[in-house]
Amino acid sequence: MAIKRSSPNSKSAAQAKKPEGKKVDSFQAESGKRLVSANAESKETERSEVGIRPQSLEEYIGQKELKKILKIAIAAAQGRKESLDHLLLYGPPGLGKTTMSLILASEMGVNCKITSAPALERPRDITGLLVGLKEGDMLFVDEIHRLNRMTEELLYPAMEDYRLDVTIGKGQSSKTRSISLPKFTLIGATTKVGSLSSPLRDRFGLVQRLRFYETDELTTIVLRTAKILNTKITETGAQEIACRSRGTPRIANRLLKRVRDYAQVEKVDTIDVELANIALDVFDVDKKGLDWTDRLVLSTMIEQFNGGPVGLEAIAAATGEDSRTIEEVYEPYLLQIGYLNRTHRGRVATALAYEHLDYEGYQGKLF
């Protein structure tokens, strides 16, 4: 397969329950990236993830229901000697949408071209990709909800009739030519399926959601990655990393690499649960996968606003973070694990948040 890429009130909110001892707080400042962010940078995708990605559905861990559906689709397409139907994969970042597209191409024995919607600015960008496809090939478009209108409309006849309508010239002298395309499979990936227009979404024959991973699945992923990286790790050590990975394989693999770095510097041969605990505390990732900023948001709400309800702009002003960053980056996971509630009056820290941050007497404050 060829792959082508185009607390108590006396506590300061600023401390936000940071563990004592040696820290590596410079990681976020120097790299500009959160250790527990599920979004991947291009360098990370190209260098790190490619080497550890599974190559077949049998190797792919988790997403059992999705794999069952895709196995049926692959077997049916191969039986009819046809290309796969167009597929839309959606879900939070870091769950394996790109990996799944590469596996599908491998299972079908075809090539897969990879691009992203922001890279398809002009009609000729998507035209060049479509014309270059061969029979049965797959075109993977990441962040497909960000396609501009002109590019999206070019895809309509390409997806339905395998035809590309190209306008030549301008004004009254313009002409439209139709170019026949080989039968291909478009795989779209998005974190915001609701942002797709109905005409585009309805043209996908398969629409599937990727779910967050269970701890046992992430433990298996960490053990597999450690083997590929020639890193010795115990099952309990892998489980500790998995518990702090927010249900996301990309974060699990990233945390494993940071723990491996710590073990190498400390000259420890095998990563066990004790070492994993120490290393992840050093990198300021707690038992629930919260980093310093997550805890800052919660502790600010509790200490300065009595747990809420409090408006988003007030939280942003008190923490020094951008309101949009809080809403789009930090809030989703806090809502998911039940540490934060959104009400019509504002944000409210839950009893679970008080308990996690060791604030005594939280019941009296809440009720």
mmCIF file with all atom_site columns, C-alpha atoms in Angstrom, residues 130-244:
data_model
loop_
_atom_site.group_PDB
_atom_site.id
_atom_site.type_symbol
_atom_site.label_atom_id
_atom_site.label_alt_id
_atom_site.label_comp_id
_atom_site.label_asym_id
_atom_site.label_entity_id
_atom_site.label_seq_id
_atom_site.pdbx_PDB_ins_code
_atom_site.Cartn_x
_atom_site.Cartn_y
_atom_site.Cartn_z
_atom_site.occupancy
_atom_site.B_iso_or_equiv
_atom_site.pdbx_formal_charge
_atom_site.auth_seq_id
_atom_site.auth_comp_id
_atom_site.auth_asym_id
_atom_site.auth_atom_id
_atom_site.pdbx_PDB_model_num
ATOM 1   C CA . LEU A 1 130 ? -9.226  13.327 -7.917  1.00 0.00 ? 130 LEU A CA 1
ATOM 2   C CA . VAL A 1 131 ? -7.711  13.103 -11.409 1.00 0.00 ? 131 VAL A CA 1
ATOM 3   C CA . GLY A 1 132 ? -4.669  11.320 -10.008 1.00 0.00 ? 132 GLY A CA 1
ATOM 4   C CA . LEU A 1 133 ? -6.689  8.529  -8.387  1.00 0.00 ? 133 LEU A CA 1
ATOM 5   C CA . LYS A 1 134 ? -6.731  5.010  -9.787  1.00 0.00 ? 134 LYS A CA 1
ATOM 6   C CA . GLU A 1 135 ? -9.543  2.459  -9.752  1.00 0.00 ? 135 GLU A CA 1
ATOM 7   C CA . GLY A 1 136 ? -10.443 1.564  -6.166  1.00 0.00 ? 136 GLY A CA 1
ATOM 8   C CA . ASP A 1 137 ? -8.088  4.107  -4.574  1.00 0.00 ? 137 ASP A CA 1
ATOM 9   C CA . MET A 1 138 ? -9.022  5.920  -1.378  1.00 0.00 ? 138 MET A CA 1
ATOM 10  C CA . LEU A 1 139 ? -8.895  9.642  -0.680  1.00 0.00 ? 139 LEU A CA 1
ATOM 11  C CA . PHE A 1 140 ? -8.757  10.552 3.005   1.00 0.00 ? 140 PHE A CA 1
ATOM 12  C CA . VAL A 1 141 ? -9.794  14.117 3.856   1.00 0.00 ? 141 VAL A CA 1
ATOM 13  C CA . ASP A 1 142 ? -9.175  15.131 7.460   1.00 0.00 ? 142 ASP A CA 1
ATOM 14  C CA . GLU A 1 143 ? -11.229 17.919 9.076   1.00 0.00 ? 143 GLU A CA 1
ATOM 15  C CA . ILE A 1 144 ? -13.690 17.594 6.208   1.00 0.00 ? 144 ILE A CA 1
ATOM 16  C CA . HIS A 1 145 ? -16.114 19.961 7.960   1.00 0.00 ? 145 HIS A CA 1
ATOM 17  C CA . ARG A 1 146 ? -13.728 22.789 7.029   1.00 0.00 ? 146 ARG A CA 1
ATOM 18  C CA . LEU A 1 147 ? -14.097 22.353 3.251   1.00 0.00 ? 147 LEU A CA 1
ATOM 19  C CA . ASN A 1 148 ? -14.965 25.575 1.469   1.00 0.00 ? 148 ASN A CA 1
ATOM 20  C CA . ARG A 1 149 ? -18.216 25.704 -0.490  1.00 0.00 ? 149 ARG A CA 1
ATOM 21  C CA . MET A 1 150 ? -16.677 25.559 -3.960  1.00 0.00 ? 150 MET A CA 1
ATOM 22  C CA . THR A 1 151 ? -14.548 22.505 -3.181  1.00 0.00 ? 151 THR A CA 1
ATOM 23  C CA . GLU A 1 152 ? -17.497 20.787 -1.521  1.00 0.00 ? 152 GLU A CA 1
ATOM 24  C CA . GLU A 1 153 ? -19.712 21.288 -4.573  1.00 0.00 ? 153 GLU A CA 1
ATOM 25  C CA . LEU A 1 154 ? -17.026 19.761 -6.799  1.00 0.00 ? 154 LEU A CA 1
ATOM 26  C CA . LEU A 1 155 ? -17.183 16.641 -4.652  1.00 0.00 ? 155 LEU A CA 1
ATOM 27  C CA . TYR A 1 156 ? -20.925 16.096 -5.157  1.00 0.00 ? 156 TYR A CA 1
ATOM 28  C CA . PRO A 1 157 ? -20.784 14.686 -8.729  1.00 0.00 ? 157 PRO A CA 1
ATOM 29  C CA . ALA A 1 158 ? -17.438 13.051 -7.970  1.00 0.00 ? 158 ALA A CA 1
ATOM 30  C CA . MET A 1 159 ? -18.953 11.061 -5.096  1.00 0.00 ? 159 MET A CA 1
ATOM 31  C CA . GLU A 1 160 ? -22.242 10.194 -6.804  1.00 0.00 ? 160 GLU A CA 1
ATOM 32  C CA . ASP A 1 161 ? -21.413 9.775  -10.495 1.00 0.00 ? 161 ASP A CA 1
ATOM 33  C CA . TYR A 1 162 ? -17.603 9.587  -10.429 1.00 0.00 ? 162 TYR A CA 1
ATOM 34  C CA . ARG A 1 163 ? -17.576 12.669 -12.607 1.00 0.00 ? 163 ARG A CA 1
ATOM 35  C CA . LEU A 1 164 ? -15.708 15.924 -12.283 1.00 0.00 ? 164 LEU A CA 1
ATOM 36  C CA . ASP A 1 165 ? -17.314 19.036 -13.738 1.00 0.00 ? 165 ASP A CA 1
ATOM 37  C CA . VAL A 1 166 ? -14.684 21.613 -14.667 1.00 0.00 ? 166 VAL A CA 1
ATOM 38  C CA . THR A 1 167 ? -15.489 25.133 -15.879 1.00 0.00 ? 167 THR A CA 1
ATOM 39  C CA . ILE A 1 168 ? -13.130 26.480 -18.533 1.00 0.00 ? 168 ILE A CA 1
ATOM 40  C CA . GLY A 1 169 ? -13.000 30.198 -19.278 1.00 0.00 ? 169 GLY A CA 1
ATOM 41  C CA . LYS A 1 170 ? -15.005 33.066 -17.821 1.00 0.00 ? 170 LYS A CA 1
ATOM 42  C CA . GLY A 1 171 ? -18.202 34.902 -18.565 1.00 0.00 ? 171 GLY A CA 1
ATOM 43  C CA . GLN A 1 172 ? -20.213 34.102 -21.681 1.00 0.00 ? 172 GLN A CA 1
ATOM 44  C CA . SER A 1 173 ? -17.362 32.172 -23.255 1.00 0.00 ? 173 SER A CA 1
ATOM 45  C CA . SER A 1 174 ? -17.076 29.759 -20.341 1.00 0.00 ? 174 SER A CA 1
ATOM 46  C CA . LYS A 1 175 ? -17.690 26.066 -20.941 1.00 0.00 ? 175 LYS A CA 1
ATOM 47  C CA . THR A 1 176 ? -18.206 23.131 -18.639 1.00 0.00 ? 176 THR A CA 1
ATOM 48  C CA . ARG A 1 177 ? -16.369 19.897 -19.291 1.00 0.00 ? 177 ARG A CA 1
ATOM 49  C CA . SER A 1 178 ? -17.045 16.614 -17.567 1.00 0.00 ? 178 SER A CA 1
ATOM 50  C CA . ILE A 1 179 ? -14.093 14.395 -16.732 1.00 0.00 ? 179 ILE A CA 1
ATOM 51  C CA . SER A 1 180 ? -14.746 10.746 -15.922 1.00 0.00 ? 180 SER A CA 1
ATOM 52  C CA . LEU A 1 181 ? -13.161 9.561  -12.706 1.00 0.00 ? 181 LEU A CA 1
ATOM 53  C CA . PRO A 1 182 ? -12.266 6.024  -11.652 1.00 0.00 ? 182 PRO A CA 1
ATOM 54  C CA . LYS A 1 183 ? -14.449 4.550  -8.930  1.00 0.00 ? 183 LYS A CA 1
ATOM 55  C CA . PHE A 1 184 ? -12.811 5.610  -5.698  1.00 0.00 ? 184 PHE A CA 1
ATOM 56  C CA . THR A 1 185 ? -13.638 5.774  -2.000  1.00 0.00 ? 185 THR A CA 1
ATOM 57  C CA . LEU A 1 186 ? -13.772 9.077  -0.146  1.00 0.00 ? 186 LEU A CA 1
ATOM 58  C CA . ILE A 1 187 ? -13.083 8.777  3.575   1.00 0.00 ? 187 ILE A CA 1
ATOM 59  C CA . GLY A 1 188 ? -13.903 11.906 5.520   1.00 0.00 ? 188 GLY A CA 1
ATOM 60  C CA . ALA A 1 189 ? -12.845 12.496 9.118   1.00 0.00 ? 189 ALA A CA 1
ATOM 61  C CA . THR A 1 190 ? -14.271 15.152 11.403  1.00 0.00 ? 190 THR A CA 1
ATOM 62  C CA . THR A 1 191 ? -14.554 16.087 15.042  1.00 0.00 ? 191 THR A CA 1
ATOM 63  C CA . LYS A 1 192 ? -17.663 18.173 14.303  1.00 0.00 ? 192 LYS A CA 1
ATOM 64  C CA . VAL A 1 193 ? -20.109 16.094 12.310  1.00 0.00 ? 193 VAL A CA 1
ATOM 65  C CA . GLY A 1 194 ? -22.841 18.658 12.932  1.00 0.00 ? 194 GLY A CA 1
ATOM 66  C CA . SER A 1 195 ? -20.828 21.237 10.994  1.00 0.00 ? 195 SER A CA 1
ATOM 67  C CA . LEU A 1 196 ? -21.080 19.233 7.768   1.00 0.00 ? 196 LEU A CA 1
ATOM 68  C CA . SER A 1 197 ? -23.723 20.360 5.315   1.00 0.00 ? 197 SER A CA 1
ATOM 69  C CA . SER A 1 198 ? -26.587 17.913 4.779   1.00 0.00 ? 198 SER A CA 1
ATOM 70  C CA . PRO A 1 199 ? -25.869 17.421 1.032   1.00 0.00 ? 199 PRO A CA 1
ATOM 71  C CA . LEU A 1 200 ? -22.301 16.328 1.786   1.00 0.00 ? 200 LEU A CA 1
ATOM 72  C CA . ARG A 1 201 ? -23.164 14.192 4.800   1.00 0.00 ? 201 ARG A CA 1
ATOM 73  C CA . ASP A 1 202 ? -25.939 12.390 2.940   1.00 0.00 ? 202 ASP A CA 1
ATOM 74  C CA . ARG A 1 203 ? -23.554 11.292 0.190   1.00 0.00 ? 203 ARG A CA 1
ATOM 75  C CA . PHE A 1 204 ? -21.615 9.039  2.546   1.00 0.00 ? 204 PHE A CA 1
ATOM 76  C CA . GLY A 1 205 ? -22.837 5.467  2.449   1.00 0.00 ? 205 GLY A CA 1
ATOM 77  C CA . LEU A 1 206 ? -21.314 4.686  5.859   1.00 0.00 ? 206 LEU A CA 1
ATOM 78  C CA . VAL A 1 207 ? -21.319 7.124  8.774   1.00 0.00 ? 207 VAL A CA 1
ATOM 79  C CA . GLN A 1 208 ? -19.565 5.768  11.863  1.00 0.00 ? 208 GLN A CA 1
ATOM 80  C CA . ARG A 1 209 ? -18.582 7.233  15.223  1.00 0.00 ? 209 ARG A CA 1
ATOM 81  C CA . LEU A 1 210 ? -15.351 6.392  17.037  1.00 0.00 ? 210 LEU A CA 1
ATOM 82  C CA . ARG A 1 211 ? -15.765 6.040  20.791  1.00 0.00 ? 211 ARG A CA 1
ATOM 83  C CA . PHE A 1 212 ? -13.405 6.676  23.695  1.00 0.00 ? 212 PHE A CA 1
ATOM 84  C CA . TYR A 1 213 ? -11.331 3.666  24.732  1.00 0.00 ? 213 TYR A CA 1
ATOM 85  C CA . GLU A 1 214 ? -11.669 1.645  27.911  1.00 0.00 ? 214 GLU A CA 1
ATOM 86  C CA . THR A 1 215 ? -8.724  1.371  30.334  1.00 0.00 ? 215 THR A CA 1
ATOM 87  C CA . ASP A 1 216 ? -8.045  -2.276 29.444  1.00 0.00 ? 216 ASP A CA 1
ATOM 88  C CA . GLU A 1 217 ? -7.914  -1.403 25.733  1.00 0.00 ? 217 GLU A CA 1
ATOM 89  C CA . LEU A 1 218 ? -5.524  1.473  26.381  1.00 0.00 ? 218 LEU A CA 1
ATOM 90  C CA . THR A 1 219 ? -3.369  -0.795 28.550  1.00 0.00 ? 219 THR A CA 1
ATOM 91  C CA . THR A 1 220 ? -3.040  -3.209 25.632  1.00 0.00 ? 220 THR A CA 1
ATOM 92  C CA . ILE A 1 221 ? -2.159  -0.301 23.332  1.00 0.00 ? 221 ILE A CA 1
ATOM 93  C CA . VAL A 1 222 ? 0.546   0.932  25.729  1.00 0.00 ? 222 VAL A CA 1
ATOM 94  C CA . LEU A 1 223 ? 2.033   -2.576 25.995  1.00 0.00 ? 223 LEU A CA 1
ATOM 95  C CA . ARG A 1 224 ? 2.042   -2.915 22.206  1.00 0.00 ? 224 ARG A CA 1
ATOM 96  C CA . THR A 1 225 ? 3.659   0.496  21.687  1.00 0.00 ? 225 THR A CA 1
ATOM 97  C CA . ALA A 1 226 ? 6.271   -0.220 24.357  1.00 0.00 ? 226 ALA A CA 1
ATOM 98  C CA . LYS A 1 227 ? 7.215   -3.416 22.532  1.00 0.00 ? 227 LYS A CA 1
ATOM 99  C CA . ILE A 1 228 ? 7.611   -1.516 19.243  1.00 0.00 ? 228 ILE A CA 1
ATOM 100 C CA . LEU A 1 229 ? 9.727   1.116  20.996  1.00 0.00 ? 229 LEU A CA 1
ATOM 101 C CA . ASN A 1 230 ? 11.868  -1.571 22.691  1.00 0.00 ? 230 ASN A CA 1
ATOM 102 C CA . THR A 1 231 ? 10.826  -0.305 26.097  1.00 0.00 ? 231 THR A CA 1
ATOM 103 C CA . LYS A 1 232 ? 10.395  -2.661 29.047  1.00 0.00 ? 232 LYS A CA 1
ATOM 104 C CA . ILE A 1 233 ? 7.189   -2.042 30.989  1.00 0.00 ? 233 ILE A CA 1
ATOM 105 C CA . THR A 1 234 ? 5.081   -4.023 33.425  1.00 0.00 ? 234 THR A CA 1
ATOM 106 C CA . GLU A 1 235 ? 1.364   -4.498 32.965  1.00 0.00 ? 235 GLU A CA 1
ATOM 107 C CA . THR A 1 236 ? 0.618   -2.409 36.061  1.00 0.00 ? 236 THR A CA 1
ATOM 108 C CA . GLY A 1 237 ? 2.881   0.340  34.733  1.00 0.00 ? 237 GLY A CA 1
ATOM 109 C CA . ALA A 1 238 ? 1.018   0.299  31.435  1.00 0.00 ? 238 ALA A CA 1
ATOM 110 C CA . GLN A 1 239 ? -2.298  0.393  33.283  1.00 0.00 ? 239 GLN A CA 1
ATOM 111 C CA . GLU A 1 240 ? -1.210  3.455  35.245  1.00 0.00 ? 240 GLU A CA 1
ATOM 112 C CA . ILE A 1 241 ? -0.393  5.304  32.016  1.00 0.00 ? 241 ILE A CA 1
ATOM 113 C CA . ALA A 1 242 ? -3.687  4.157  30.491  1.00 0.00 ? 242 ALA A CA 1
ATOM 114 C CA . CYS A 1 243 ? -5.698  5.506  33.443  1.00 0.00 ? 243 CYS A CA 1
ATOM 115 C CA . ARG A 1 244 ? -4.313  9.001  32.841  1.00 0.00 ? 244 ARG A CA 1
#
